[in-house]
Amino acid sequence: MDTPFGSWQPEVTVITPTRFEDAMQVVVAVQQQKTVVLHLGAMAAEEAQRTIDFVSGGVYAMDGQSERLGDTVFLFAPSIVGIHRDLPPEEDDDQD
């Protein structure tokens, strides 16, 4: 896809970190305009929370977006990617 800033190839990366130190890999991927599905199921709950806090802050600082997909699965996307989620009717009513 051509953009005013050059060519951009949409890409989705799935990352399953095993330690907090792997969190920077997610932030760098979003900085490189990749969408990341982050699965934290292989981490202890406290370390997973620390990781999600770090990644969320980094992505937010780049005007990126995030969406929780499940208990341990999150989606992070650069600002050029739109995230649209279908909501069940009862949840959709709460948004009004």
GROMACS .gro file of N, CA and C in nm:
model
  288
    1MET      N    1   0.085  -0.116   0.000
    1MET     CA    2   0.000   0.000   0.000
    1MET      C    3   0.090   0.123   0.000
    2ASP      N    4   0.062   0.215  -0.090
    2ASP     CA    5   0.139   0.339  -0.096
    2ASP      C    6   0.077   0.442  -0.004
    3THR      N    7   0.161   0.511   0.070
    3THR     CA    8   0.118   0.618   0.158
    3THR      C    9   0.200   0.741   0.123
    4PRO      N   10   0.162   0.857   0.175
    4PRO     CA   11   0.243   0.976   0.149
    4PRO      C   12   0.387   0.963   0.200
    5PHE      N   13   0.410   0.867   0.290
    5PHE     CA   14   0.543   0.850   0.348
    5PHE      C   15   0.617   0.732   0.289
    6GLY      N   16   0.566   0.674   0.181
    6GLY     CA   17   0.631   0.560   0.118
    6GLY      C   18   0.540   0.439   0.117
    7SER      N   19   0.598   0.325   0.091
    7SER     CA   20   0.521   0.202   0.082
    7SER      C   21   0.504   0.140   0.220
    8TRP      N   22   0.386   0.085   0.247
    8TRP     CA   23   0.357   0.021   0.375
    8TRP      C   24   0.290  -0.112   0.349
    9GLN      N   25   0.346  -0.217   0.403
    9GLN     CA   26   0.290  -0.351   0.390
    9GLN      C   27   0.226  -0.389   0.523
   10PRO      N   28   0.091  -0.399   0.529
   10PRO     CA   29   0.027  -0.435   0.656
   10PRO      C   30   0.079  -0.570   0.707
   11GLU      N   31   0.102  -0.578   0.836
   11GLU     CA   32   0.156  -0.699   0.895
   11GLU      C   33   0.101  -0.717   1.036
   12VAL      N   34   0.067  -0.839   1.070
   12VAL     CA   35   0.024  -0.873   1.205
   12VAL      C   36   0.127  -0.969   1.263
   13THR      N   37   0.174  -0.938   1.382
   13THR     CA   38   0.273  -1.020   1.450
   13THR      C   39   0.211  -1.075   1.577
   14VAL      N   40   0.227  -1.204   1.602
   14VAL     CA   41   0.179  -1.267   1.725
   14VAL      C   42   0.301  -1.289   1.814
   15ILE      N   43   0.293  -1.236   1.936
   15ILE     CA   44   0.405  -1.248   2.030
   15ILE      C   45   0.354  -1.310   2.159
   16THR      N   46   0.426  -1.412   2.207
   16THR     CA   47   0.396  -1.477   2.334
   16THR      C   48   0.521  -1.466   2.421
   17PRO      N   49   0.532  -1.357   2.498
   17PRO     CA   50   0.652  -1.339   2.579
   17PRO      C   51   0.654  -1.436   2.698
   18THR      N   52   0.775  -1.466   2.744
   18THR     CA   53   0.790  -1.551   2.861
   18THR      C   54   0.849  -1.475   2.978
   19ARG      N   55   0.893  -1.350   2.954
   19ARG     CA   56   0.950  -1.267   3.059
   19ARG      C   57   0.927  -1.121   3.025
   20PHE      N   58   0.932  -1.036   3.126
   20PHE     CA   59   0.906  -0.894   3.108
   20PHE      C   60   0.999  -0.831   3.005
   21GLU      N   61   1.123  -0.874   3.001
   21GLU     CA   62   1.221  -0.816   2.909
   21GLU      C   63   1.179  -0.828   2.762
   22ASP      N   64   1.086  -0.916   2.731
   22ASP     CA   65   1.038  -0.932   2.594
   22ASP      C   66   0.937  -0.823   2.554
   23ALA      N   67   0.893  -0.742   2.651
   23ALA     CA   68   0.790  -0.642   2.625
   23ALA      C   69   0.836  -0.536   2.524
   24MET      N   70   0.962  -0.502   2.526
   24MET     CA   71   1.012  -0.399   2.435
   24MET      C   72   0.993  -0.440   2.289
   25GLN      N   73   0.997  -0.569   2.262
   25GLN     CA   74   0.977  -0.622   2.127
   25GLN      C   75   0.840  -0.580   2.073
   26VAL      N   76   0.740  -0.577   2.159
   26VAL     CA   77   0.605  -0.538   2.117
   26VAL      C   78   0.602  -0.390   2.081
   27VAL      N   79   0.659  -0.307   2.165
   27VAL     CA   80   0.659  -0.162   2.141
   27VAL      C   81   0.734  -0.129   2.012
   28VAL      N   82   0.846  -0.196   1.990
   28VAL     CA   83   0.924  -0.173   1.867
   28VAL      C   84   0.844  -0.216   1.745
   29ALA      N   85   0.773  -0.327   1.753
   29ALA     CA   86   0.692  -0.375   1.640
   29ALA      C   87   0.584  -0.273   1.605
   30VAL      N   88   0.516  -0.218   1.704
   30VAL     CA   89   0.414  -0.116   1.676
   30VAL      C   90   0.479   0.010   1.620
   31GLN      N   91   0.596   0.045   1.669
   31GLN     CA   92   0.668   0.160   1.615
   31GLN      C   93   0.701   0.139   1.468
   32GLN      N   94   0.722   0.013   1.428
   32GLN     CA   95   0.750  -0.022   1.288
   32GLN      C   96   0.621  -0.042   1.208
   33GLN      N   97   0.509   0.007   1.261
   33GLN     CA   98   0.379   0.005   1.195
   33GLN      C   99   0.321  -0.135   1.181
   34LYS      N  100   0.356  -0.225   1.270
   34LYS     CA  101   0.299  -0.360   1.271
   34LYS      C  102   0.189  -0.367   1.376
   35THR      N  103   0.089  -0.447   1.350
   35THR     CA  104  -0.014  -0.476   1.448
   35THR      C  105   0.030  -0.600   1.524
   36VAL      N  106   0.015  -0.597   1.656
   36VAL     CA  107   0.064  -0.707   1.740
   36VAL      C  108  -0.049  -0.768   1.820
   37VAL      N  109  -0.058  -0.899   1.814
   37VAL     CA  110  -0.144  -0.976   1.904
   37VAL      C  111  -0.051  -1.028   2.012
   38LEU      N  112  -0.076  -0.987   2.136
   38LEU     CA  113   0.010  -1.022   2.248
   38LEU      C  114  -0.062  -1.123   2.337
   39HIS      N  115  -0.002  -1.240   2.353
   39HIS     CA  116  -0.060  -1.346   2.435
   39HIS      C  117   0.025  -1.362   2.559
   40LEU      N  118  -0.030  -1.331   2.676
   40LEU     CA  119   0.046  -1.332   2.801
   40LEU      C  120   0.024  -1.459   2.884
   41GLY      N  121  -0.032  -1.562   2.825
   41GLY     CA  122  -0.065  -1.684   2.898
   41GLY      C  123   0.055  -1.760   2.952
   42ALA      N  124   0.174  -1.734   2.901
   42ALA     CA  125   0.293  -1.807   2.946
   42ALA      C  126   0.365  -1.736   3.061
   43MET      N  127   0.307  -1.627   3.111
   43MET     CA  128   0.371  -1.548   3.217
   43MET      C  129   0.292  -1.557   3.347
   44ALA      N  130   0.361  -1.538   3.458
   44ALA     CA  131   0.294  -1.525   3.587
   44ALA      C  132   0.207  -1.400   3.585
   45ALA      N  133   0.098  -1.401   3.662
   45ALA     CA  134   0.001  -1.291   3.657
   45ALA      C  135   0.064  -1.156   3.689
   46GLU      N  136   0.150  -1.148   3.788
   46GLU     CA  137   0.212  -1.020   3.825
   46GLU      C  138   0.304  -0.968   3.715
   47GLU      N  139   0.380  -1.057   3.655
   47GLU     CA  140   0.470  -1.016   3.546
   47GLU      C  141   0.390  -0.980   3.421
   48ALA      N  142   0.281  -1.052   3.396
   48ALA     CA  143   0.196  -1.020   3.282
   48ALA      C  144   0.135  -0.881   3.298
   49GLN      N  145   0.092  -0.846   3.420
   49GLN     CA  146   0.035  -0.713   3.444
   49GLN      C  147   0.140  -0.604   3.422
   50ARG      N  148   0.260  -0.628   3.469
   50ARG     CA  149   0.370  -0.532   3.450
   50ARG      C  150   0.398  -0.515   3.300
   51THR      N  151   0.396  -0.625   3.226
   51THR     CA  152   0.420  -0.621   3.082
   51THR      C  153   0.312  -0.542   3.010
   52ILE      N  154   0.187  -0.570   3.042
   52ILE     CA  155   0.077  -0.501   2.973
   52ILE      C  156   0.078  -0.352   3.006
   53ASP      N  157   0.115  -0.316   3.128
   53ASP     CA  158   0.125  -0.174   3.164
   53ASP      C  159   0.234  -0.105   3.083
   54PHE      N  160   0.349  -0.170   3.070
   54PHE     CA  161   0.460  -0.113   2.994
   54PHE      C  162   0.425  -0.097   2.847
   55VAL      N  163   0.372  -0.203   2.788
   55VAL     CA  164   0.339  -0.200   2.644
   55VAL      C  165   0.228  -0.098   2.618
   56SER      N  166   0.127  -0.096   2.703
   56SER     CA  167   0.016  -0.001   2.684
   56SER      C  168   0.067   0.142   2.688
   57GLY      N  169   0.157   0.173   2.781
   57GLY     CA  170   0.213   0.307   2.790
   57GLY      C  171   0.295   0.344   2.668
   58GLY      N  172   0.376   0.250   2.621
   58GLY     CA  173   0.458   0.276   2.503
   58GLY      C  174   0.376   0.298   2.378
   59VAL      N  175   0.274   0.215   2.360
   59VAL     CA  176   0.188   0.227   2.242
   59VAL      C  177   0.104   0.355   2.250
   60TYR      N  178   0.056   0.388   2.369
   60TYR     CA  179  -0.021   0.511   2.388
   60TYR      C  180   0.065   0.633   2.354
   61ALA      N  181   0.193   0.631   2.394
   61ALA     CA  182   0.283   0.743   2.367
   61ALA      C  183   0.304   0.765   2.217
   62MET      N  184   0.285   0.660   2.137
   62MET     CA  185   0.299   0.670   1.992
   62MET      C  186   0.164   0.693   1.923
   63ASP      N  187   0.062   0.728   2.001
   63ASP     CA  188  -0.075   0.747   1.951
   63ASP      C  189  -0.131   0.619   1.892
   64GLY      N  190  -0.082   0.504   1.937
   64GLY     CA  191  -0.134   0.376   1.892
   64GLY      C  192  -0.261   0.341   1.965
   65GLN      N  193  -0.311   0.222   1.937
   65GLN     CA  194  -0.438   0.178   1.993
   65GLN      C  195  -0.420   0.041   2.058
   66SER      N  196  -0.508   0.012   2.154
   66SER     CA  197  -0.505  -0.120   2.215
   66SER      C  198  -0.646  -0.170   2.238
   67GLU      N  199  -0.658  -0.299   2.243
   67GLU     CA  200  -0.788  -0.363   2.265
   67GLU      C  201  -0.763  -0.494   2.338
   68ARG      N  202  -0.838  -0.517   2.443
   68ARG     CA  203  -0.830  -0.644   2.515
   68ARG      C  204  -0.921  -0.743   2.443
   69LEU      N  205  -0.864  -0.855   2.401
   69LEU     CA  206  -0.939  -0.956   2.328
   69LEU      C  207  -0.983  -1.072   2.417
   70GLY      N  208  -0.914  -1.093   2.526
   70GLY     CA  209  -0.945  -1.201   2.619
   70GLY      C  210  -0.871  -1.178   2.749
   71ASP      N  211  -0.876  -1.276   2.838
   71ASP     CA  212  -0.810  -1.261   2.968
   71ASP      C  213  -0.660  -1.236   2.955
   72THR      N  214  -0.596  -1.303   2.862
   72THR     CA  215  -0.452  -1.290   2.848
   72THR      C  216  -0.410  -1.252   2.706
   73VAL      N  217  -0.504  -1.204   2.625
   73VAL     CA  218  -0.475  -1.171   2.486
   73VAL      C  219  -0.512  -1.025   2.459
   74PHE      N  220  -0.416  -0.952   2.401
   74PHE     CA  221  -0.435  -0.809   2.373
   74PHE      C  222  -0.393  -0.780   2.230
   75LEU      N  223  -0.454  -0.676   2.173
   75LEU     CA  224  -0.421  -0.631   2.038
   75LEU      C  225  -0.364  -0.489   2.049
   76PHE      N  226  -0.249  -0.467   1.986
   76PHE     CA  227  -0.188  -0.335   1.981
   76PHE      C  228  -0.166  -0.299   1.835
   77ALA      N  229  -0.203  -0.176   1.799
   77ALA     CA  230  -0.193  -0.135   1.659
   77ALA      C  231  -0.142   0.008   1.649
   78PRO      N  232  -0.069   0.038   1.542
   78PRO     CA  233  -0.026   0.176   1.520
   78PRO      C  234  -0.146   0.263   1.485
   79SER      N  235  -0.127   0.392   1.489
   79SER     CA  236  -0.239   0.485   1.465
   79SER      C  237  -0.298   0.474   1.325
   80ILE      N  238  -0.224   0.421   1.229
   80ILE     CA  239  -0.275   0.412   1.092
   80ILE      C  240  -0.368   0.293   1.072
   81VAL      N  241  -0.384   0.210   1.174
   81VAL     CA  242  -0.471   0.093   1.165
   81VAL      C  243  -0.599   0.120   1.243
   82GLY      N  244  -0.712   0.095   1.181
   82GLY     CA  245  -0.839   0.110   1.249
   82GLY      C  246  -0.879  -0.020   1.317
   83ILE      N  247  -0.925  -0.011   1.441
   83ILE     CA  248  -0.974  -0.128   1.513
   83ILE      C  249  -1.124  -0.111   1.531
   84HIS      N  250  -1.199  -0.204   1.481
   84HIS     CA  251  -1.345  -0.203   1.494
   84HIS      C  252  -1.386  -0.337   1.552
   85ARG      N  253  -1.465  -0.333   1.657
   85ARG     CA  254  -1.503  -0.456   1.726
   85ARG      C  255  -1.655  -0.465   1.729
   86ASP      N  256  -1.705  -0.582   1.688
   86ASP     CA  257  -1.848  -0.607   1.699
   86ASP      C  258  -1.881  -0.631   1.846
   87LEU      N  259  -1.982  -0.563   1.895
   87LEU     CA  260  -2.024  -0.581   2.034
   87LEU      C  261  -2.157  -0.654   2.037
   88PRO      N  262  -2.176  -0.743   2.132
   88PRO     CA  263  -2.308  -0.804   2.147
   88PRO      C  264  -2.411  -0.695   2.177
   89PRO      N  265  -2.537  -0.716   2.141
   89PRO     CA  266  -2.639  -0.612   2.159
   89PRO      C  267  -2.645  -0.552   2.299
   90GLU      N  268  -2.630  -0.633   2.405
   90GLU     CA  269  -2.638  -0.579   2.540
   90GLU      C  270  -2.519  -0.487   2.572
   91GLU      N  271  -2.402  -0.516   2.519
   91GLU     CA  272  -2.287  -0.427   2.539
   91GLU      C  273  -2.299  -0.302   2.454
   92ASP      N  274  -2.355  -0.314   2.334
   92ASP     CA  275  -2.371  -0.201   2.244
   92ASP      C  276  -2.462  -0.096   2.306
   93ASP      N  277  -2.566  -0.139   2.379
   93ASP     CA  278  -2.659  -0.047   2.443
   93ASP      C  279  -2.590   0.037   2.549
   94ASP      N  280  -2.489  -0.019   2.616
   94ASP     CA  281  -2.418   0.054   2.720
   94ASP      C  282  -2.335   0.169   2.665
   95GLN      N  283  -2.303   0.166   2.537
   95GLN     CA  284  -2.217   0.266   2.476
   95GLN      C  285  -2.293   0.395   2.444
   96ASP      N  286  -2.425   0.394   2.448
   96ASP     CA  287  -2.504   0.513   2.412
   96ASP      C  288  -2.504   0.616   2.522
   0.00000   0.00000   0.00000
